[in-house]
């Protein structure tokens, strides 16, 4: 199970990389393994605003649809359009080409509430 | 506490993801639904379907009893033959859909859905109580003693005889691979008698084995050992669902329920209308004369979108009126697009009709198509 050291994690299995007040969001290796064959990703629109914990995207595997929750409050400034053509990037590169969207943070203090890699590792029972 | 099949430990060893299905803890996938689906279409897959129920109905009046209830014509079955048939209530609503095998002149084997087994037994006993020859019919639920495996896919026929080497007794003595579609025979495995039929629920050629629970693990292992060379892999219920959906085979609780008749469900070929009686006959005859309120259709999504799912509404081409509802939907691993089955008002049932599927508030273009999506060649 790949759990990069430089990321923060949520209990709903999203990861976050924060740089200069902007967070890149995706789902974890554990999440993609649980979902298996991802066939469609419904991304938010640029300009959408969310509160931390709001459902903001949907990941569809062959079998089921799963909500993705916004880890931090803010405004969506960019979405990963590559997922429209290649949703399987979420399976093959969950931390690279499989990122979902970037969000401009409303309150950078929220970042401290997210899990660090060790806590997430424990959380998923690894 | 969900029930477990005799292969529960095997599934865990293989790293299966388990889910609750009809009160059973069953493998939904081992490696991935798409890969398992493709394995069955191209080579072959092994399914544990031991959750299915098995009922024996025997005795001198067994054929007459069953023929007076079930929709298909029991008299069309010779010894060693099976048929798909439907058990309805008196209003024509579907209690269960099942496979009926005539294993002897006076002996029948019914393979029923796991989640409907108890209801089936209760209703069958109810029907038997009102049957004038009831002393000559014995009904026995053998589900707890019986396991079931399905070997499905074009390569299944190439190795089945290497696994089941010992033939059954008397007139049914022949190789498993010589069984024709829907035929059943008695064979030997691990010192026990097993029933093998050339049937399945995937749209592919293949076999289903009914075996005593004590030899099931041994049979599972032997099949994987011998079949491995032919590409046999374990397949979970996830791919079983996508395979049956591409083949437009109905699933109880999705396309079929007690509010739906076989006529509405497109199962008229399995209703022997010429018979004097079967449960729901009058309602079905009336529907054929006066028309139905809903019809089952197959549809494919014609734009890039999330896959359709059970419960999503169908909307007419003007985007104005709700005209139906999705009963099963998925992303199709074979056609790499969204497709499904739905009930619609009859005016929209003609193949080629443009409709919308409402997916989380968005209208997505779709079109009704001729059933099935997938039909095997050769």
mmCIF file of C-alpha atoms in Angstrom, chain B residues 179-322:
data_model
loop_
_atom_site.group_PDB
_atom_site.id
_atom_site.type_symbol
_atom_site.label_atom_id
_atom_site.label_comp_id
_atom_site.label_asym_id
_atom_site.label_seq_id
_atom_site.Cartn_x
_atom_site.Cartn_y
_atom_site.Cartn_z
ATOM 1 C CA UNK B 179 -24.275 -32.787 -22.746
ATOM 2 C CA UNK B 180 -26.253 -30.478 -25.002
ATOM 3 C CA UNK B 181 -27.606 -27.049 -24.011
ATOM 4 C CA UNK B 182 -29.954 -27.350 -20.985
ATOM 5 C CA UNK B 183 -29.279 -31.066 -20.509
ATOM 6 C CA UNK B 184 -28.356 -32.519 -17.123
ATOM 7 C CA UNK B 185 -26.621 -35.752 -16.153
ATOM 8 C CA UNK B 186 -25.424 -37.661 -13.088
ATOM 9 C CA UNK B 187 -21.658 -38.059 -12.679
ATOM 10 C CA UNK B 188 -19.197 -39.089 -9.993
ATOM 11 C CA UNK B 189 -16.639 -36.923 -8.232
ATOM 12 C CA UNK B 190 -14.697 -37.698 -5.043
ATOM 13 C CA UNK B 191 -16.826 -40.764 -4.461
ATOM 14 C CA UNK B 192 -20.042 -38.732 -4.522
ATOM 15 C CA UNK B 193 -22.775 -38.377 -7.085
ATOM 16 C CA UNK B 194 -22.950 -34.922 -8.682
ATOM 17 C CA UNK B 195 -25.377 -33.394 -11.168
ATOM 18 C CA UNK B 196 -23.933 -31.444 -14.077
ATOM 19 C CA UNK B 197 -25.940 -29.380 -16.514
ATOM 20 C CA UNK B 198 -24.956 -27.405 -19.606
ATOM 21 C CA UNK B 199 -26.459 -24.158 -18.397
ATOM 22 C CA UNK B 200 -25.352 -20.807 -17.054
ATOM 23 C CA UNK B 201 -26.072 -17.170 -16.383
ATOM 24 C CA UNK B 202 -23.374 -15.410 -18.380
ATOM 25 C CA UNK B 203 -24.364 -15.659 -22.046
ATOM 26 C CA UNK B 204 -21.495 -18.109 -22.624
ATOM 27 C CA UNK B 205 -21.298 -21.846 -23.075
ATOM 28 C CA UNK B 206 -20.568 -23.646 -19.835
ATOM 29 C CA UNK B 207 -21.582 -26.005 -17.085
ATOM 30 C CA UNK B 208 -23.146 -25.883 -13.656
ATOM 31 C CA UNK B 209 -22.337 -28.531 -11.067
ATOM 32 C CA UNK B 210 -24.582 -29.436 -8.147
ATOM 33 C CA UNK B 211 -22.519 -31.339 -5.607
ATOM 34 C CA UNK B 212 -22.758 -32.437 -1.985
ATOM 35 C CA UNK B 213 -21.145 -29.780 0.225
ATOM 36 C CA UNK B 214 -18.455 -32.206 1.471
ATOM 37 C CA UNK B 215 -16.777 -32.502 -1.975
ATOM 38 C CA UNK B 216 -17.123 -28.867 -2.989
ATOM 39 C CA UNK B 217 -13.662 -27.687 -1.857
ATOM 40 C CA UNK B 218 -11.997 -30.630 -3.581
ATOM 41 C CA UNK B 219 -13.963 -29.949 -6.773
ATOM 42 C CA UNK B 220 -13.138 -26.217 -6.678
ATOM 43 C CA UNK B 221 -9.414 -26.978 -6.284
ATOM 44 C CA UNK B 222 -9.381 -29.632 -8.987
ATOM 45 C CA UNK B 223 -11.167 -27.350 -11.450
ATOM 46 C CA UNK B 224 -8.665 -24.517 -10.871
ATOM 47 C CA UNK B 225 -5.755 -26.948 -11.116
ATOM 48 C CA UNK B 226 -6.867 -28.513 -14.408
ATOM 49 C CA UNK B 227 -8.592 -25.431 -15.833
ATOM 50 C CA UNK B 228 -5.710 -23.084 -14.995
ATOM 51 C CA UNK B 229 -3.931 -24.098 -18.175
ATOM 52 C CA UNK B 230 -6.997 -23.084 -20.160
ATOM 53 C CA UNK B 231 -7.225 -19.675 -18.489
ATOM 54 C CA UNK B 232 -9.772 -20.579 -15.801
ATOM 55 C CA UNK B 233 -9.873 -17.965 -13.028
ATOM 56 C CA UNK B 234 -12.229 -17.507 -10.065
ATOM 57 C CA UNK B 235 -14.951 -14.964 -10.825
ATOM 58 C CA UNK B 236 -17.097 -13.081 -8.326
ATOM 59 C CA UNK B 237 -20.700 -11.943 -8.291
ATOM 60 C CA UNK B 238 -19.700 -8.517 -9.652
ATOM 61 C CA UNK B 239 -18.737 -9.940 -13.034
ATOM 62 C CA UNK B 240 -21.604 -12.414 -12.852
ATOM 63 C CA UNK B 241 -23.888 -9.373 -12.793
ATOM 64 C CA UNK B 242 -22.212 -7.537 -15.704
ATOM 65 C CA UNK B 243 -22.111 -10.773 -17.751
ATOM 66 C CA UNK B 244 -25.791 -11.564 -17.223
ATOM 67 C CA UNK B 245 -26.737 -7.960 -17.927
ATOM 68 C CA UNK B 246 -24.916 -7.920 -21.295
ATOM 69 C CA UNK B 247 -26.785 -11.143 -22.107
ATOM 70 C CA UNK B 248 -30.058 -9.487 -20.934
ATOM 71 C CA UNK B 249 -30.794 -12.220 -18.392
ATOM 72 C CA UNK B 250 -33.173 -10.964 -15.709
ATOM 73 C CA UNK B 251 -32.263 -10.819 -12.032
ATOM 74 C CA UNK B 252 -34.848 -11.248 -9.295
ATOM 75 C CA UNK B 253 -35.278 -8.046 -7.287
ATOM 76 C CA UNK B 254 -34.221 -5.964 -10.291
ATOM 77 C CA UNK B 255 -36.264 -6.911 -13.379
ATOM 78 C CA UNK B 256 -38.491 -9.394 -11.582
ATOM 79 C CA UNK B 257 -40.736 -9.088 -8.530
ATOM 80 C CA UNK B 258 -44.262 -9.849 -7.379
ATOM 81 C CA UNK B 259 -45.550 -6.616 -8.975
ATOM 82 C CA UNK B 260 -44.345 -7.729 -12.414
ATOM 83 C CA UNK B 261 -45.666 -10.434 -14.735
ATOM 84 C CA UNK B 262 -43.608 -12.535 -17.173
ATOM 85 C CA UNK B 263 -45.380 -10.753 -20.053
ATOM 86 C CA UNK B 264 -44.178 -7.352 -18.840
ATOM 87 C CA UNK B 265 -40.701 -8.792 -18.220
ATOM 88 C CA UNK B 266 -40.383 -10.019 -21.826
ATOM 89 C CA UNK B 267 -40.485 -13.658 -20.747
ATOM 90 C CA UNK B 268 -43.404 -14.748 -22.941
ATOM 91 C CA UNK B 269 -41.271 -17.457 -24.641
ATOM 92 C CA UNK B 270 -41.186 -19.198 -21.253
ATOM 93 C CA UNK B 271 -44.951 -19.073 -20.760
ATOM 94 C CA UNK B 272 -46.800 -22.033 -22.282
ATOM 95 C CA UNK B 273 -50.045 -20.210 -22.989
ATOM 96 C CA UNK B 274 -51.614 -23.346 -24.434
ATOM 97 C CA UNK B 275 -51.632 -25.076 -21.029
ATOM 98 C CA UNK B 276 -54.953 -25.336 -19.233
ATOM 99 C CA UNK B 277 -53.616 -23.902 -16.052
ATOM 100 C CA UNK B 278 -50.609 -22.331 -14.368
ATOM 101 C CA UNK B 279 -50.471 -19.610 -11.739
ATOM 102 C CA UNK B 280 -51.443 -16.217 -13.126
ATOM 103 C CA UNK B 281 -52.658 -17.546 -16.478
ATOM 104 C CA UNK B 282 -55.827 -15.410 -16.638
ATOM 105 C CA UNK B 283 -53.955 -12.182 -15.866
ATOM 106 C CA UNK B 284 -51.316 -12.950 -18.496
ATOM 107 C CA UNK B 285 -53.897 -13.796 -21.183
ATOM 108 C CA UNK B 286 -55.710 -10.548 -20.409
ATOM 109 C CA UNK B 287 -52.455 -8.578 -20.661
ATOM 110 C CA UNK B 288 -51.720 -10.120 -24.046
ATOM 111 C CA UNK B 289 -55.166 -9.068 -25.245
ATOM 112 C CA UNK B 290 -55.417 -5.636 -23.647
ATOM 113 C CA UNK B 291 -51.751 -4.685 -23.447
ATOM 114 C CA UNK B 292 -49.435 -4.031 -20.522
ATOM 115 C CA UNK B 293 -48.638 -0.871 -18.559
ATOM 116 C CA UNK B 294 -44.879 -1.380 -18.622
ATOM 117 C CA UNK B 295 -42.400 -3.231 -20.789
ATOM 118 C CA UNK B 296 -38.834 -4.272 -20.187
ATOM 119 C CA UNK B 297 -36.351 -2.699 -22.607
ATOM 120 C CA UNK B 298 -32.618 -2.748 -23.091
ATOM 121 C CA UNK B 299 -30.902 0.582 -23.559
ATOM 122 C CA UNK B 300 -27.424 1.938 -24.155
ATOM 123 C CA UNK B 301 -26.107 5.318 -23.138
ATOM 124 C CA UNK B 302 -25.017 7.297 -26.221
ATOM 125 C CA UNK B 303 -22.898 10.026 -24.636
ATOM 126 C CA UNK B 304 -19.977 10.022 -22.227
ATOM 127 C CA UNK B 305 -21.443 9.828 -18.742
ATOM 128 C CA UNK B 306 -21.532 8.024 -15.448
ATOM 129 C CA UNK B 307 -23.005 4.510 -15.830
ATOM 130 C CA UNK B 308 -26.762 4.114 -15.335
ATOM 131 C CA UNK B 309 -27.855 2.443 -12.086
ATOM 132 C CA UNK B 310 -30.984 0.806 -10.683
ATOM 133 C CA UNK B 311 -33.639 3.387 -9.811
ATOM 134 C CA UNK B 312 -32.546 6.173 -12.189
ATOM 135 C CA UNK B 313 -35.547 7.651 -14.065
ATOM 136 C CA UNK B 314 -36.007 7.466 -17.844
ATOM 137 C CA UNK B 315 -37.265 10.654 -19.462
ATOM 138 C CA UNK B 316 -38.755 11.105 -22.958
ATOM 139 C CA UNK B 317 -36.805 12.674 -25.863
ATOM 140 C CA UNK B 318 -38.329 16.104 -25.122
ATOM 141 C CA UNK B 319 -36.816 15.950 -21.658
ATOM 142 C CA UNK B 320 -40.279 16.498 -20.239
ATOM 143 C CA UNK B 321 -41.979 13.367 -18.891
ATOM 144 C CA UNK B 322 -40.770 10.486 -16.822
#
